[in-house]
Amino acid sequence: MTDKTFEKVLIANRGEIAVRVMRACTDIGIETVAVYSEADRHGSHVRYADEAYNVGPARAADSYLDHEAIIDAAKRSGADAIHPGYGFLAENATFASKVEATEGVTWIGPSSDGMADLGEKTKARKIMDEADVPIVPGTTDPVDEPEEVEAFADEHGYPVAIKAEGGGGGRGMKVVHGPEAVEEELESAKREGEAYFDNDSVYLERYLETPRHVEVQILADHHGNVRHLGERDCSLQRRHQKVIEEAPSPALSDELREQIGEAARRGVSEAEYVNAGTVEFLVEEDPDRDPSEPLGPETNFYFLEVNTRIQVEHCVTEEITGIDIVKWQLRIAQGEQIDYDQADVEIDGHAIEFRINAENAAEEFAPATGGKLETYDPPGGIGVRVDDALRQGDDLVTDYDSMVAKLIVSGGDRTETIARARRALAEYEIDGIVTIIPFHRLMMDDDRFVDGTHTTKYLDEEIDRSRIEEAQAQWGRETATAETDEEVVQRQYTVEVDGKRFEVELEDRGGVPIQREPSSEQTQRPERAGPGDDDSESATVSAEGETVTAEMQGTILEVNFEDGDEVAAGDVLCVLEAMKMENDVVAEYGGTIAQVAVSAGESVDMGDLLFVIE
């Protein structure tokens, strides 16, 4: 590959990861281009970038997932590379191939072929098997029929994991505990795969009972050099979604750590992979293990998947290695060669990352449905890093994911890091929205977490839920603050010329807001209608009976009943996708469907009418 120098990079993402990539670009003198949806007009990633382009409405499929709109923005801005961040199009091989085919634009990531090989889990399992990397017992070809799942269970036993080939982070994965649920869960996994990853192929794996989630960060260049940067432990998860990650793992002996790291290198080398990636493993925890005795080299570990992109939790690896992973993504894409050997990678100290999500942990981590950051005052001091995008006064955008920020704390060892984390979490002040900071504070004094003996099932199946409720009551902040008199009127305007975004902000002390009509080349920032606004497009009740409304903003994936159908308490009326998770809307009582107010594919806001039941 011929070396090149990027002058301008478009970041095909939003929020904190977009800002993170922009900062890396700025550090090495590269200009940045943001893209944004209608919902993100006020986003910090838009303010941070040198240029910004509107790529569509709030719905991700019509904006951040629109291949042509993103590539068109790159062309119009003169960007010579696209960085996808994580999520959205980051692991979409079709999009990567389109970028590769675009003259003058470089894809910052693995090749589309490499992404297809390792991004589809069945192909990845074959590659890893050839590289002598241990794999969980499972299928190497896609599964289509319930009978195939039942046959696999007859051989390996229940529970069985049905996993979308393009999935990750628990999305597109369903666990089947018995034959009665096979058909429903197979269809659900295929549907999530199609909805989130444009791929409804699924495969099967034996579901491990006491797994730890351990992953290895990889960097590989175009010159055949492959380096691993140590492992991360991501075992603290709820519904297969990570909430706290750390590096190195508190559970591994040095011998086991070396085995897993070298297995990751072998697998990536076999695949001829280039750029940053993460090789994920499941490690079987010993439930009777003494916390002072780490897992030894005889411990079973299995390849799980390769994430062909930067990870949310890459920050902890950066803190303990001193290596800027995003900057190396840029350098590798420019054709540069990794200039250090594997032996030069040194692990120094410990780091823990806390996902500061707008969720209520006491209510099954239910995502916030709106709000404004009335107070936003992140912590500081030695060993404290905050990756964020929102600022005080910003509205919470709920159209995508629930992450507000990432708090990364590091120290000389794990004990010091946990102590420092207690302090940093106590200093983190956020008012106006609910967050999981109280949950994180609880975990810093949780025996299982502090001992490092927790598994991926700890939060979902073992922890005493009342402790989380008590933490929320003790440390949770109010989500609404008293109104104050405005002494300063700030008039904010968004101006778009040929789709390119410019901002004008005016302050008038003691003035009153004024209204002005937008001209053909100037668009005033619109106010989005809420669930109770007069111009809301929510359906109205046209039948008598009990109403069923949406508990959160999202998209209807399927509707299971029609007018006149009989339903019983507990029946799933429809499936609502919100925050990248499927949520069943269940009938609380039996009766007859008198009105169906929504259809599959329709977006709804909190409080919108879904059904009327007589």
PDB file of N, CA and C in Angstrom, residues 214-261:
ATOM      1  N   VAL A 214     -13.686 -11.784  28.154  1.00  0.00           N
ATOM      2  CA  VAL A 214     -12.334 -11.239  28.070  1.00  0.00           C
ATOM      3  C   VAL A 214     -12.020 -10.992  26.599  1.00  0.00           C
ATOM      4  N   GLU A 215     -11.522  -9.818  26.280  1.00  0.00           N
ATOM      5  CA  GLU A 215     -11.255  -9.472  24.885  1.00  0.00           C
ATOM      6  C   GLU A 215      -9.843  -8.903  24.745  1.00  0.00           C
ATOM      7  N   VAL A 216      -9.279  -9.069  23.566  1.00  0.00           N
ATOM      8  CA  VAL A 216      -7.906  -8.649  23.292  1.00  0.00           C
ATOM      9  C   VAL A 216      -7.908  -7.587  22.202  1.00  0.00           C
ATOM     10  N   GLN A 217      -7.269  -6.452  22.489  1.00  0.00           N
ATOM     11  CA  GLN A 217      -7.149  -5.369  21.506  1.00  0.00           C
ATOM     12  C   GLN A 217      -6.019  -5.681  20.533  1.00  0.00           C
ATOM     13  N   ILE A 218      -6.341  -5.536  19.235  1.00  0.00           N
ATOM     14  CA  ILE A 218      -5.383  -5.844  18.174  1.00  0.00           C
ATOM     15  C   ILE A 218      -5.144  -4.605  17.319  1.00  0.00           C
ATOM     16  N   LEU A 219      -3.911  -4.425  16.875  1.00  0.00           N
ATOM     17  CA  LEU A 219      -3.571  -3.487  15.813  1.00  0.00           C
ATOM     18  C   LEU A 219      -2.763  -4.252  14.766  1.00  0.00           C
ATOM     19  N   ALA A 220      -3.122  -4.083  13.495  1.00  0.00           N
ATOM     20  CA  ALA A 220      -2.402  -4.774  12.421  1.00  0.00           C
ATOM     21  C   ALA A 220      -2.257  -3.822  11.246  1.00  0.00           C
ATOM     22  N   ASP A 221      -1.071  -3.791  10.641  1.00  0.00           N
ATOM     23  CA  ASP A 221      -0.847  -2.861   9.536  1.00  0.00           C
ATOM     24  C   ASP A 221      -0.803  -3.582   8.198  1.00  0.00           C
ATOM     25  N   HIS A 222      -0.591  -2.816   7.132  1.00  0.00           N
ATOM     26  CA  HIS A 222      -0.560  -3.364   5.781  1.00  0.00           C
ATOM     27  C   HIS A 222       0.752  -4.077   5.472  1.00  0.00           C
ATOM     28  N   HIS A 223       1.681  -4.073   6.409  1.00  0.00           N
ATOM     29  CA  HIS A 223       2.997  -4.667   6.188  1.00  0.00           C
ATOM     30  C   HIS A 223       3.143  -6.015   6.891  1.00  0.00           C
ATOM     31  N   GLY A 224       2.034  -6.544   7.401  1.00  0.00           N
ATOM     32  CA  GLY A 224       2.060  -7.859   8.029  1.00  0.00           C
ATOM     33  C   GLY A 224       2.348  -7.850   9.515  1.00  0.00           C
ATOM     34  N   ASN A 225       2.478  -6.679  10.115  1.00  0.00           N
ATOM     35  CA  ASN A 225       2.739  -6.598  11.551  1.00  0.00           C
ATOM     36  C   ASN A 225       1.427  -6.670  12.334  1.00  0.00           C
ATOM     37  N   VAL A 226       1.369  -7.553  13.314  1.00  0.00           N
ATOM     38  CA  VAL A 226       0.193  -7.694  14.178  1.00  0.00           C
ATOM     39  C   VAL A 226       0.648  -7.591  15.631  1.00  0.00           C
ATOM     40  N   ARG A 227       0.039  -6.697  16.361  1.00  0.00           N
ATOM     41  CA  ARG A 227       0.363  -6.513  17.778  1.00  0.00           C
ATOM     42  C   ARG A 227      -0.915  -6.602  18.608  1.00  0.00           C
ATOM     43  N   HIS A 228      -0.807  -7.223  19.774  1.00  0.00           N
ATOM     44  CA  HIS A 228      -1.928  -7.142  20.709  1.00  0.00           C
ATOM     45  C   HIS A 228      -1.526  -6.224  21.866  1.00  0.00           C
ATOM     46  N   LEU A 229      -2.508  -5.522  22.405  1.00  0.00           N
ATOM     47  CA  LEU A 229      -2.260  -4.535  23.454  1.00  0.00           C
ATOM     48  C   LEU A 229      -2.811  -4.988  24.794  1.00  0.00           C
ATOM     49  N   GLY A 230      -2.794  -6.290  25.021  1.00  0.00           N
ATOM     50  CA  GLY A 230      -3.308  -6.813  26.280  1.00  0.00           C
ATOM     51  C   GLY A 230      -4.813  -7.017  26.216  1.00  0.00           C
ATOM     52  N   GLU A 231      -5.357  -7.497  27.337  1.00  0.00           N
ATOM     53  CA  GLU A 231      -6.774  -7.840  27.359  1.00  0.00           C
ATOM     54  C   GLU A 231      -7.575  -6.861  28.219  1.00  0.00           C
ATOM     55  N   ARG A 232      -8.881  -6.889  27.976  1.00  0.00           N
ATOM     56  CA  ARG A 232      -9.846  -6.161  28.802  1.00  0.00           C
ATOM     57  C   ARG A 232     -10.853  -7.163  29.348  1.00  0.00           C
ATOM     58  N   ASP A 233     -11.330  -6.920  30.547  1.00  0.00           N
ATOM     59  CA  ASP A 233     -12.371  -7.758  31.149  1.00  0.00           C
ATOM     60  C   ASP A 233     -13.676  -6.977  31.121  1.00  0.00           C
ATOM     61  N   CYS A 234     -14.662  -7.523  30.424  1.00  0.00           N
ATOM     62  CA  CYS A 234     -15.961  -6.854  30.252  1.00  0.00           C
ATOM     63  C   CYS A 234     -17.080  -7.727  30.801  1.00  0.00           C
ATOM     64  N   SER A 235     -16.832  -8.364  31.925  1.00  0.00           N
ATOM     65  CA  SER A 235     -17.773  -9.349  32.455  1.00  0.00           C
ATOM     66  C   SER A 235     -18.977  -8.744  33.154  1.00  0.00           C
ATOM     67  N   LEU A 236     -18.903  -7.472  33.560  1.00  0.00           N
ATOM     68  CA  LEU A 236     -20.050  -6.869  34.236  1.00  0.00           C
ATOM     69  C   LEU A 236     -21.003  -6.327  33.166  1.00  0.00           C
ATOM     70  N   GLN A 237     -22.068  -7.085  32.933  1.00  0.00           N
ATOM     71  CA  GLN A 237     -23.000  -6.783  31.851  1.00  0.00           C
ATOM     72  C   GLN A 237     -24.437  -6.926  32.340  1.00  0.00           C
ATOM     73  N   ARG A 238     -25.329  -6.169  31.711  1.00  0.00           N
ATOM     74  CA  ARG A 238     -26.757  -6.386  31.922  1.00  0.00           C
ATOM     75  C   ARG A 238     -27.391  -6.589  30.552  1.00  0.00           C
ATOM     76  N   ARG A 239     -28.114  -7.697  30.437  1.00  0.00           N
ATOM     77  CA  ARG A 239     -28.742  -8.097  29.172  1.00  0.00           C
ATOM     78  C   ARG A 239     -27.710  -8.103  28.038  1.00  0.00           C
ATOM     79  N   HIS A 240     -26.529  -8.645  28.347  1.00  0.00           N
ATOM     80  CA  HIS A 240     -25.434  -8.801  27.378  1.00  0.00           C
ATOM     81  C   HIS A 240     -24.864  -7.465  26.918  1.00  0.00           C
ATOM     82  N   GLN A 241     -25.186  -6.387  27.603  1.00  0.00           N
ATOM     83  CA  GLN A 241     -24.626  -5.079  27.296  1.00  0.00           C
ATOM     84  C   GLN A 241     -23.644  -4.697  28.407  1.00  0.00           C
ATOM     85  N   LYS A 242     -22.438  -4.315  28.016  1.00  0.00           N
ATOM     86  CA  LYS A 242     -21.408  -3.992  29.002  1.00  0.00           C
ATOM     87  C   LYS A 242     -21.733  -2.684  29.720  1.00  0.00           C
ATOM     88  N   VAL A 243     -21.416  -2.615  31.007  1.00  0.00           N
ATOM     89  CA  VAL A 243     -21.594  -1.376  31.762  1.00  0.00           C
ATOM     90  C   VAL A 243     -20.302  -0.912  32.425  1.00  0.00           C
ATOM     91  N   ILE A 244     -19.444  -1.862  32.796  1.00  0.00           N
ATOM     92  CA  ILE A 244     -18.123  -1.540  33.347  1.00  0.00           C
ATOM     93  C   ILE A 244     -17.100  -2.452  32.679  1.00  0.00           C
ATOM     94  N   GLU A 245     -15.998  -1.851  32.211  1.00  0.00           N
ATOM     95  CA  GLU A 245     -14.914  -2.625  31.615  1.00  0.00           C
ATOM     96  C   GLU A 245     -13.603  -2.248  32.299  1.00  0.00           C
ATOM     97  N   GLU A 246     -12.664  -3.179  32.317  1.00  0.00           N
ATOM     98  CA  GLU A 246     -11.386  -2.879  32.959  1.00  0.00           C
ATOM     99  C   GLU A 246     -10.244  -3.608  32.274  1.00  0.00           C
ATOM    100  N   ALA A 247      -9.046  -3.107  32.517  1.00  0.00           N
ATOM    101  CA  ALA A 247      -7.842  -3.728  31.969  1.00  0.00           C
ATOM    102  C   ALA A 247      -6.698  -3.524  32.959  1.00  0.00           C
ATOM    103  N   PRO A 248      -5.893  -4.561  33.157  1.00  0.00           N
ATOM    104  CA  PRO A 248      -6.090  -5.924  32.670  1.00  0.00           C
ATOM    105  C   PRO A 248      -7.178  -6.653  33.464  1.00  0.00           C
ATOM    106  N   SER A 249      -7.490  -7.892  33.066  1.00  0.00           N
ATOM    107  CA  SER A 249      -8.502  -8.658  33.785  1.00  0.00           C
ATOM    108  C   SER A 249      -8.001  -9.010  35.183  1.00  0.00           C
ATOM    109  N   PRO A 250      -8.861  -8.868  36.205  1.00  0.00           N
ATOM    110  CA  PRO A 250      -8.449  -9.232  37.563  1.00  0.00           C
ATOM    111  C   PRO A 250      -8.444 -10.735  37.800  1.00  0.00           C
ATOM    112  N   ALA A 251      -8.892 -11.525  36.798  1.00  0.00           N
ATOM    113  CA  ALA A 251      -9.082 -12.957  37.031  1.00  0.00           C
ATOM    114  C   ALA A 251      -8.020 -13.832  36.393  1.00  0.00           C
ATOM    115  N   LEU A 252      -7.166 -13.290  35.531  1.00  0.00           N
ATOM    116  CA  LEU A 252      -6.246 -14.123  34.761  1.00  0.00           C
ATOM    117  C   LEU A 252      -4.853 -14.176  35.376  1.00  0.00           C
ATOM    118  N   SER A 253      -4.265 -15.382  35.354  1.00  0.00           N
ATOM    119  CA  SER A 253      -2.844 -15.510  35.673  1.00  0.00           C
ATOM    120  C   SER A 253      -2.038 -15.025  34.478  1.00  0.00           C
ATOM    121  N   ASP A 254      -0.771 -14.744  34.689  1.00  0.00           N
ATOM    122  CA  ASP A 254       0.075 -14.287  33.580  1.00  0.00           C
ATOM    123  C   ASP A 254       0.149 -15.327  32.473  1.00  0.00           C
ATOM    124  N   GLU A 255       0.177 -16.629  32.865  1.00  0.00           N
ATOM    125  CA  GLU A 255       0.274 -17.694  31.868  1.00  0.00           C
ATOM    126  C   GLU A 255      -0.976 -17.737  30.991  1.00  0.00           C
ATOM    127  N   LEU A 256      -2.164 -17.625  31.607  1.00  0.00           N
ATOM    128  CA  LEU A 256      -3.406 -17.638  30.851  1.00  0.00           C
ATOM    129  C   LEU A 256      -3.528 -16.386  29.992  1.00  0.00           C
ATOM    130  N   ARG A 257      -3.089 -15.275  30.543  1.00  0.00           N
ATOM    131  CA  ARG A 257      -3.113 -14.007  29.794  1.00  0.00           C
ATOM    132  C   ARG A 257      -2.278 -14.131  28.511  1.00  0.00           C
ATOM    133  N   GLU A 258      -1.120 -14.736  28.611  1.00  0.00           N
ATOM    134  CA  GLU A 258      -0.253 -14.903  27.445  1.00  0.00           C
ATOM    135  C   GLU A 258      -0.894 -15.831  26.422  1.00  0.00           C
ATOM    136  N   GLN A 259      -1.527 -16.910  26.884  1.00  0.00           N
ATOM    137  CA  GLN A 259      -2.188 -17.834  25.967  1.00  0.00           C
ATOM    138  C   GLN A 259      -3.288 -17.142  25.165  1.00  0.00           C
ATOM    139  N   ILE A 260      -4.100 -16.355  25.840  1.00  0.00           N
ATOM    140  CA  ILE A 260      -5.231 -15.699  25.179  1.00  0.00           C
ATOM    141  C   ILE A 260      -4.725 -14.631  24.211  1.00  0.00           C
ATOM    142  N   GLY A 261      -3.722 -13.858  24.612  1.00  0.00           N
ATOM    143  CA  GLY A 261      -3.176 -12.823  23.745  1.00  0.00           C
ATOM    144  C   GLY A 261      -2.575 -13.396  22.480  1.00  0.00           C
TER     145      GLY A 261
END
